[in-house]
Coordinates of C-alpha atoms and ligand atoms in Angstrom, one line a residue:
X1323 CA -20.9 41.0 190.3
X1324 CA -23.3 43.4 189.0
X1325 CA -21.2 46.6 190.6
X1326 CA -21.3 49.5 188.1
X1327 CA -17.7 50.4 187.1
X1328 CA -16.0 54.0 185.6
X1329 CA -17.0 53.4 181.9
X1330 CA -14.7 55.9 181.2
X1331 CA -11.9 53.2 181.8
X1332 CA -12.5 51.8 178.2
X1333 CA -11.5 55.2 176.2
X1334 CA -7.7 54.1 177.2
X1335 CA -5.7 52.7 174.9
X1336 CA -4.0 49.8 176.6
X1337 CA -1.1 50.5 178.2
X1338 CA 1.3 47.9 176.1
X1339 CA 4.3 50.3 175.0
X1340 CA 6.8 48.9 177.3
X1341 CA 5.8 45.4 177.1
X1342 CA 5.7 45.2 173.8
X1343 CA 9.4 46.5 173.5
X1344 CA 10.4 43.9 176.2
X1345 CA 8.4 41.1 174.5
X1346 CA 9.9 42.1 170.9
X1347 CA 13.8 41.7 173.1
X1348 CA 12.8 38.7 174.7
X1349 CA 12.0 37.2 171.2
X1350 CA 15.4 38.6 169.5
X1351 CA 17.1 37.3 172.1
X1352 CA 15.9 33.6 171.7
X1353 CA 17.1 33.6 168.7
X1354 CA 20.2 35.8 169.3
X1355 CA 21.2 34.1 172.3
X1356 CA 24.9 36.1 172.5
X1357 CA 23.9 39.6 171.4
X1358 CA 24.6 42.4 173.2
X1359 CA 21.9 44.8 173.3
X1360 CA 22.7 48.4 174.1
X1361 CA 19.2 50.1 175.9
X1362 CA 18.7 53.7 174.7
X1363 CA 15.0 53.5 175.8
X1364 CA 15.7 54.0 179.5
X1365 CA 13.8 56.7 181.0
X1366 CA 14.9 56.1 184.5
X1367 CA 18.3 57.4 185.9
X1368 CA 21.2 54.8 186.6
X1369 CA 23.7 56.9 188.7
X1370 CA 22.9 56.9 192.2
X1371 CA 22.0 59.3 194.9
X1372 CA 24.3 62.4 196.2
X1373 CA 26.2 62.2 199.4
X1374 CA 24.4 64.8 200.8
X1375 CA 21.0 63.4 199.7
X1376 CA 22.0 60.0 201.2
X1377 CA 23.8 61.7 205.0
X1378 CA 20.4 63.2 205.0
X1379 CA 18.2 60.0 204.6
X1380 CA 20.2 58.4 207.1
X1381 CA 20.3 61.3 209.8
X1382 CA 15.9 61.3 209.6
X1383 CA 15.9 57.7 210.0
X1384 CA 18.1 57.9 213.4
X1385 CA 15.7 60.5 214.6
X1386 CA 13.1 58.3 213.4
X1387 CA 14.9 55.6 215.9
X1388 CA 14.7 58.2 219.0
X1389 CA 11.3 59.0 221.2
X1390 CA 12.4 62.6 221.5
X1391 CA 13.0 62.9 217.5
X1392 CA 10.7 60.2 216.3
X1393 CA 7.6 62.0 213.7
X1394 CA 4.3 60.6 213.2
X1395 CA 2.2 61.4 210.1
X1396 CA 3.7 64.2 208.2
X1397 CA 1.9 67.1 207.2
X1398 CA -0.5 66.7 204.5
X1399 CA 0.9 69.7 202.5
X1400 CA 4.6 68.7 203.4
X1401 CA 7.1 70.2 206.1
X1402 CA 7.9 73.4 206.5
X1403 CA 11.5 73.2 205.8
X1404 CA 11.3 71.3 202.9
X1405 CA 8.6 74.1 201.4
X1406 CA 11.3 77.0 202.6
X1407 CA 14.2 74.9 200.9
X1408 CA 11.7 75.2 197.9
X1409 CA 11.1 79.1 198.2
X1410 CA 15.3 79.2 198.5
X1411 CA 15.7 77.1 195.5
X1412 CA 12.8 79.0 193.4
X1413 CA 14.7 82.1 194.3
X1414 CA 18.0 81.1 191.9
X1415 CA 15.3 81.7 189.1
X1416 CA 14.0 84.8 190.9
X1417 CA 10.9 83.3 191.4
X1418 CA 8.7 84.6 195.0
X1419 CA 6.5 82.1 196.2
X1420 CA 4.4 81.6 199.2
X1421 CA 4.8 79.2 202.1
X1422 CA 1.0 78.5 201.6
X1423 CA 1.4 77.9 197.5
X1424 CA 3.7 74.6 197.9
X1425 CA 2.4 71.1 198.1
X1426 CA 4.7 68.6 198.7
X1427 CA 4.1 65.1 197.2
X1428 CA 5.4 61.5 196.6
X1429 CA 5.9 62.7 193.0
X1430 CA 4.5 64.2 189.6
X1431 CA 2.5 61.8 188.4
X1432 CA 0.8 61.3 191.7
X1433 CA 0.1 65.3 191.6
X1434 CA -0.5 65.1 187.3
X1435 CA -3.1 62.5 187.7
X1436 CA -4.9 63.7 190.9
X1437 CA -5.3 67.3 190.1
X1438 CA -8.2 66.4 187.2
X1439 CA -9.9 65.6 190.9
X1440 CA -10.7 69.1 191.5
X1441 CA -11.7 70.6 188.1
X1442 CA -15.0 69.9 186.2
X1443 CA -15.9 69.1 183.0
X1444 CA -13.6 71.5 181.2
X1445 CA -12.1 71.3 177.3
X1446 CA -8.8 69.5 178.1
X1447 CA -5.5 70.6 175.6
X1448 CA -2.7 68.0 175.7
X1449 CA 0.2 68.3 173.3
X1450 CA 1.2 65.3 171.2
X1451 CA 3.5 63.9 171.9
X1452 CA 3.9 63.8 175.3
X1453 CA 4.4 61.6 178.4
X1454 CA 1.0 59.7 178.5
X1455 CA -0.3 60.7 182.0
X1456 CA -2.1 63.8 181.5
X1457 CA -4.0 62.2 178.5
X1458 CA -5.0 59.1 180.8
X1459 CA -6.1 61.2 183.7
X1460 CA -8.1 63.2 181.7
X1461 CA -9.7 60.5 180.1
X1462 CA -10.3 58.6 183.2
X1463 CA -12.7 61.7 184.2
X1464 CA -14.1 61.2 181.1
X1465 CA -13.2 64.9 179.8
X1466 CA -13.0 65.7 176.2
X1467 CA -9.3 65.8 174.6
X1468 CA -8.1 68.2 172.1
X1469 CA -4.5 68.2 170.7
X1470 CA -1.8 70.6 170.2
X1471 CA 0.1 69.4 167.9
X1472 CA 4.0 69.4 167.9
X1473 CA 5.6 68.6 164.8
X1474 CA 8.7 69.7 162.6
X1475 CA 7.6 72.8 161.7
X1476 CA 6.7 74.1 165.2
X1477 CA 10.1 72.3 166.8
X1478 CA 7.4 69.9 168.7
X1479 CA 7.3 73.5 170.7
X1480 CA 3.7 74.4 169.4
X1481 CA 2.4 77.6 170.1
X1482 CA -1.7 79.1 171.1
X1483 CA -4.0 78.5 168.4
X1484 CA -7.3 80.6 167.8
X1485 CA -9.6 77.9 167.9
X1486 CA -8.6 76.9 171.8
X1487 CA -12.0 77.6 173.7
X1488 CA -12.2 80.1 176.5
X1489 CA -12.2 78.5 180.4
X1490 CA -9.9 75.4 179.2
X1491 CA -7.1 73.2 180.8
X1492 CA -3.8 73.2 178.6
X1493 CA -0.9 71.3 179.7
X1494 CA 2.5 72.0 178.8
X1495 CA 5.7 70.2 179.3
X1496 CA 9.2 72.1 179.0
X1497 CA 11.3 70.1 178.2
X1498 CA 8.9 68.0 176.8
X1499 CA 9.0 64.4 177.4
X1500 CA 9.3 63.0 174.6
X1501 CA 10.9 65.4 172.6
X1502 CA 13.3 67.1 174.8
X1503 CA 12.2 70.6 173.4
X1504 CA 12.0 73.5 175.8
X1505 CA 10.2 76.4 175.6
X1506 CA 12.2 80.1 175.5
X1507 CA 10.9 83.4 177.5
X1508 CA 9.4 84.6 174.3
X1509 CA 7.4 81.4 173.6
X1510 CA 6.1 80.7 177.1
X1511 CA 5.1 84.5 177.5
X1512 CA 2.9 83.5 174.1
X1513 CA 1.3 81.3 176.0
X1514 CA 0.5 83.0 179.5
X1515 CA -0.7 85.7 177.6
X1516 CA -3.1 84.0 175.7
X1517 CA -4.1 81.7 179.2
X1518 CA -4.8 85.0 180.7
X1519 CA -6.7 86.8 177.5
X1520 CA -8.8 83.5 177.4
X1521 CA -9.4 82.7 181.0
X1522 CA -7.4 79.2 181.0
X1523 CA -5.6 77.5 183.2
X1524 CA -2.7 76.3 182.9
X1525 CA -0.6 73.0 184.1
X1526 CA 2.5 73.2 183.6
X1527 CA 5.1 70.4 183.9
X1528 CA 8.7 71.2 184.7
X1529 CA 10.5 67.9 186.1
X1530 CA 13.4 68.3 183.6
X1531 CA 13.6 72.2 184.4
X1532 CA 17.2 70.8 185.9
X1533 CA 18.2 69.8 182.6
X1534 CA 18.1 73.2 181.3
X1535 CA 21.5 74.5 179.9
X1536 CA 21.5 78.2 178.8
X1537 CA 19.6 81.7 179.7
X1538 CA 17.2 81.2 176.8
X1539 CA 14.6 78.8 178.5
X1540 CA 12.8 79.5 182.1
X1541 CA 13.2 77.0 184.8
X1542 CA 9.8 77.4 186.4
X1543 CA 6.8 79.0 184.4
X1544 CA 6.6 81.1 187.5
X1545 CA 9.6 83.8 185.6
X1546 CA 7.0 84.8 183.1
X1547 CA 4.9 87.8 184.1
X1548 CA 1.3 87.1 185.2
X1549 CA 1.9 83.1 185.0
X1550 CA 0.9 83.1 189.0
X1551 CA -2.7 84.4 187.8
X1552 CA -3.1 81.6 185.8
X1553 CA -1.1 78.2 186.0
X1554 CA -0.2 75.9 188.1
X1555 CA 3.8 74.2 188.4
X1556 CA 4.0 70.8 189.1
X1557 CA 7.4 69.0 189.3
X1558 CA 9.5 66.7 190.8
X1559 CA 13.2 65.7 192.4
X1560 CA 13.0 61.9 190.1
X1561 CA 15.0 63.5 187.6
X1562 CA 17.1 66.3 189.1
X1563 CA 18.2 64.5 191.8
X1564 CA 17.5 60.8 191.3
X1565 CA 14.6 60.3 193.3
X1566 CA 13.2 58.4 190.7
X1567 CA 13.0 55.1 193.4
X1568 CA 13.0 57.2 196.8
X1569 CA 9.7 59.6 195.4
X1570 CA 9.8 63.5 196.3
X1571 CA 7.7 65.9 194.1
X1572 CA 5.8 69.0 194.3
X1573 CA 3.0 71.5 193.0
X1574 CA 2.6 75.2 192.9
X1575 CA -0.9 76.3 193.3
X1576 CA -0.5 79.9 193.8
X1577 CA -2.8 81.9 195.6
X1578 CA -3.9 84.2 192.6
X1579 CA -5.6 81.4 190.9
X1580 CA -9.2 81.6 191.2
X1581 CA -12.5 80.7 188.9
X1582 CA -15.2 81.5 189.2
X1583 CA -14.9 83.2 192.9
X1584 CA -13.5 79.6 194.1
X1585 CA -9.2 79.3 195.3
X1586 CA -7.9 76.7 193.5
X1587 CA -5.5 76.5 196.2
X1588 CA -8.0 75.6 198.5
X1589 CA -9.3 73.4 196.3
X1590 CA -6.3 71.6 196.5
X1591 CA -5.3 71.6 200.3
X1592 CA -9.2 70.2 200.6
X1593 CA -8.7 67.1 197.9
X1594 CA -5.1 66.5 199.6
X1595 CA -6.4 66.5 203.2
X1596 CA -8.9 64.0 202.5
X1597 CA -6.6 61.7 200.3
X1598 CA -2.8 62.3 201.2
X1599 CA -1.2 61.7 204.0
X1600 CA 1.8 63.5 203.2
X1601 CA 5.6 62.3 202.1
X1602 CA 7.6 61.1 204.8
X1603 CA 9.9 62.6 207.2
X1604 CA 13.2 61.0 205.6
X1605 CA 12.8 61.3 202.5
X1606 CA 11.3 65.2 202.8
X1607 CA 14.9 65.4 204.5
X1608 CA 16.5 64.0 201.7
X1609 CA 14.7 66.2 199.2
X1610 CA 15.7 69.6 201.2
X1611 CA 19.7 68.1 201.1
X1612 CA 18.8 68.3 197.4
X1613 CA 18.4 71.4 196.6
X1614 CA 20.9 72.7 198.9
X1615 CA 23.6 74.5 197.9
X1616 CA 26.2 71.0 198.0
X1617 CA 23.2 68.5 197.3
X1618 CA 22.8 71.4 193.9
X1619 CA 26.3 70.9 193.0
X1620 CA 26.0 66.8 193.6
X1621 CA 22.9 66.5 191.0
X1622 CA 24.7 69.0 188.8
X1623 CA 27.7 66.6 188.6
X1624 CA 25.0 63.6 187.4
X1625 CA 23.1 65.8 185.1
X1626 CA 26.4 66.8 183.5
X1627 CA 27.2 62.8 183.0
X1628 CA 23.6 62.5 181.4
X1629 CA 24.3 65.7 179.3
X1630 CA 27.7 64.5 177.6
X1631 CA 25.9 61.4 176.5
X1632 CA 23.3 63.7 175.3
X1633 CA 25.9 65.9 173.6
X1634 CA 27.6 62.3 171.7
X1635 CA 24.3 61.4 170.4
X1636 CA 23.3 64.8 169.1
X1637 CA 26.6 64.5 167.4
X1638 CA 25.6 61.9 165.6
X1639 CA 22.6 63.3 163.9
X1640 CA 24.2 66.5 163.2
X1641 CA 26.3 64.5 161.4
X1642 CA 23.9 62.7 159.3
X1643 CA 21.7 65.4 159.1
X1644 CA 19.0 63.8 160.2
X1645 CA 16.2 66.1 162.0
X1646 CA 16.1 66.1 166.0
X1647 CA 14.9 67.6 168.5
X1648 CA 16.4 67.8 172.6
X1649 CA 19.9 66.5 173.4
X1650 CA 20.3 70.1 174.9
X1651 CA 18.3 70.7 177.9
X1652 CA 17.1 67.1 177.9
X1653 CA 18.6 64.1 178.8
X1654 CA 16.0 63.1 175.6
X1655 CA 16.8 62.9 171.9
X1656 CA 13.6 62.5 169.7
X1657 CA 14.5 62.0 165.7
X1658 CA 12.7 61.6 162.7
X1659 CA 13.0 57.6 161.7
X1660 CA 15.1 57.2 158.2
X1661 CA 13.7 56.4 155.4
X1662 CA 10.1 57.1 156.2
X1663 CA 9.7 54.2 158.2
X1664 CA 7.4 53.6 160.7
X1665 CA 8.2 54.1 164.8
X1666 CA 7.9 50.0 165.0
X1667 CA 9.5 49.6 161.9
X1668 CA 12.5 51.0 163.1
X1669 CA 12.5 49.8 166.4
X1670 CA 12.8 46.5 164.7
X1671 CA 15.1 47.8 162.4
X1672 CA 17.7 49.4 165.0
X1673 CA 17.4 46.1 167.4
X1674 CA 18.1 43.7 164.5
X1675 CA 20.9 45.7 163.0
X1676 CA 22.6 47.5 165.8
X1677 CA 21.4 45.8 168.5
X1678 CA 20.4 49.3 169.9
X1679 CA 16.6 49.7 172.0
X1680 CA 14.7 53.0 171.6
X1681 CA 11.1 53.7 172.0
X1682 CA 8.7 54.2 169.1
X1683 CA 7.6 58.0 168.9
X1684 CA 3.9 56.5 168.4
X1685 CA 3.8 55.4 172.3
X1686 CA 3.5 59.0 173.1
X1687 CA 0.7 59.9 170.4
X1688 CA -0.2 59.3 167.0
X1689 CA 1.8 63.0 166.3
X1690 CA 4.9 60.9 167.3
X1691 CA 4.5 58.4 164.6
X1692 CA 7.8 58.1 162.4
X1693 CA 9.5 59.4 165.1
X1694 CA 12.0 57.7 168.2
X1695 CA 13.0 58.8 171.1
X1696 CA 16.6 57.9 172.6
X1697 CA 17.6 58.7 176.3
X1698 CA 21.3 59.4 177.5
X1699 CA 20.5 57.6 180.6
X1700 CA 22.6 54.7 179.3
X1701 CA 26.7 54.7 180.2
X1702 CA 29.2 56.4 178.7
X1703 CA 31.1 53.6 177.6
X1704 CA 27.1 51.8 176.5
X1705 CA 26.2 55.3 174.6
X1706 CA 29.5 55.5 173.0
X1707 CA 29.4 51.5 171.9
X1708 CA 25.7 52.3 170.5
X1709 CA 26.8 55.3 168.9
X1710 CA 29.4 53.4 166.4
X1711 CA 26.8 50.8 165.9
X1712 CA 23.8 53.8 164.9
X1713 CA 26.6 55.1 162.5
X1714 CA 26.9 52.4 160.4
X1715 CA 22.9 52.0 160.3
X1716 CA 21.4 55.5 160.0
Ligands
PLP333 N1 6.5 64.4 184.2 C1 7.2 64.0 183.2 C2 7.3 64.8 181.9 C3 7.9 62.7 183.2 O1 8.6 62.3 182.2 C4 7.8 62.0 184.4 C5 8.5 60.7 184.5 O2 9.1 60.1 183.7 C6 7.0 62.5 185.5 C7 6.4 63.7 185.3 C8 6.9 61.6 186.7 O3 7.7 62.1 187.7 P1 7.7 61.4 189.2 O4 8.8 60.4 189.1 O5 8.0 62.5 190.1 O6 6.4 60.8 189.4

């Protein structure tokens, strides 16, 4: 064929993390036939939906089965209920938004890698580490990258830096996947301010805000002064609530953001109209029994499950002192590897000597190299088993 293709496809990196963690089990495991691996690299939840989520799901598909309840296409922007559910639930953090502001989606990434779609060819500041899809999309519009770089020093929390041009993109992730870190008040104000001051935007990732276990760290970027003037929220119910298989997210686009005399929320409602054709009615259901007050409670109870595995494993490097980041406000626990070794080297190291699966710190950026993230996704009993096993090994 002599079509012309998106040249900007070969700056990715191939995609191999996860495959190459499964080959490198598959291979143990031939020659291991009886062991019992424990996975710590899970980044999917295991427990399953809330009752209320799952009376909900079933009481939309009925009315889906009736011709005087039965829906058609949803609307592109999402359902009124399920935006004022939004506005209620965005009020715990006293946070006002606008009916018109909330997007409702099939789910962050979808909203992460389709809102380059309306931007031009801006400087682009990721942090590394991070979760991968930020840096793809980017590079799949063939933007330029810069890094912020989280390390030890900074908490993998870094903080604006002088040499970040004026009129740029900077994406931010609290708490951070990989590293579980949050941002506090103090340190998000830093960087609204500076957004403002240097006439960025900002994109601001938030779909572990429900992990979030003390007053020091803000839920939605929204509770810092003047963020509405210049970022943008995008999250999700994957994590919160489980959705991670039935797909619910959304995006703040306030109406205060605007460059160059243009709405970005427009922007936005345009590129949606003409690509989206909106979450359906069940599920949008589902997602409003969510984040009400019982379907609140319900995810509570499962985040609560996550967070004791959390607490165990942070346990266990406070223990033997070895540097970490997350385990609070995270169902992620990112750690230095011992011994200098290598992300890969210890991979290897942990699967052939505990039995015990992370993932390599380098699969989220070359800042994460000597570093591995665990996840308390795992069960109790699993977590507790790999914990006895990481003790004698660390
Ligand atoms: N943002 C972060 C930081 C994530 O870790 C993930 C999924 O792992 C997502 C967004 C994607 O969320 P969703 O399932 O809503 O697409």
């Amino acid at each position: 064929m002599k079509v012309k293709i998106n040249d900007n496809f070969d700056n990715l990196a191939e995609n191999y993390l996860f495959s190459d963690i499964n080959k490198k089990i598959a291979k143990y495991k031939e020659k291991n036939k009886n062991a019992d691996i424990i996975k710590l690299g899970i980044g999917d939840v295991t427990l399953p939906l809330g009752k209320s989520v799952v009376d909900a799901l079933i009481k939309a598909s009925n009315e889906m089965a009736s011709k005087d309840t039965f829906r058609g296409y949803p609307l592109e922007y999402g359902y009124d209920f399920m935006k004022e559910a939004l506005i209620k639930y965005y009020k715990r953090f006293n946070v006002n938004l606008d009916l018109e502001s909330i997007f409702i989606s099939d789910g962050a990434k979808s909203d992460l890698g389709n809102i380059v779609d309306i931007f031009g060819d801006n400087e682009i500041y990721i942090p590394n580490p991070v979760y991968p899809v930020y840096l793809d999309s980017n590079l799949m519009a063939g933007r330029n990258i810069n890094y912020i770089v989280g390390n030890e020093e900074n908490n993998f929390l870094p903080l604006p830096t002088k040499d970040i041009k004026e009129g740029s993109i900077i994406y931010l992730c609290s708490p951070n996947n990989p590293t579980g870190s949050a941002y506090s008040y103090e340190d998000l104000k830093k960087w609204i301010d500076f957004a403002i001051k240097n006439e960025s935007l900002i994109i601001y990732d938030s779909a572990y805000e429900a992990f979030i276990d003390n007053d020091l760290c803000p839920h939605s970027v929204y509770e810092i002064e003047n963020a509405k003037k210049c970022a943008i929220e995008i999250s999700s119910f994957s994590k919160q609530a489980g959705f991670t298989g039935l797909r619910c997210g959304w995006t703040i686009i306030p109406l205060e953001l605007i460059s160059n005399s243009h709405s970005i929320n427009k922007l936005w409602k345009r590129r949606q109209a003409t690509k989206f054709n909106g979450v359906s009615y069940p599920v949008q259901r589902a997602a409003e029994a969510a984040i009400s007050d019982m379907g609140i409670l319900e995810c509570k109870n499962n985040i609560k499950y996550y967070m004791e595995n959390a607490l165990m494993l942070s346990k266990l490097f406070d223990e033997k002192n070895i540097y970490y980041s997350g385990g609070k406000s995270s169902p992620y626990i990112w750690f230095k590897c011992p011994n200098n070794m290598s992300s890969w080297d210890f991979f290897d190291y942990l699967l052939e000597n505990a039995n015990v699966v992370g993932t390599p710190g380098v699969g989220f950026g070359i800042h994460g190299e000597g570093y591995f993230r665990i996840t308390s996704f795992n069960t109790y009993e699993k977590t507790k088993e790999a914990i006895e096993r990481l003790k004698k090994v660390l």
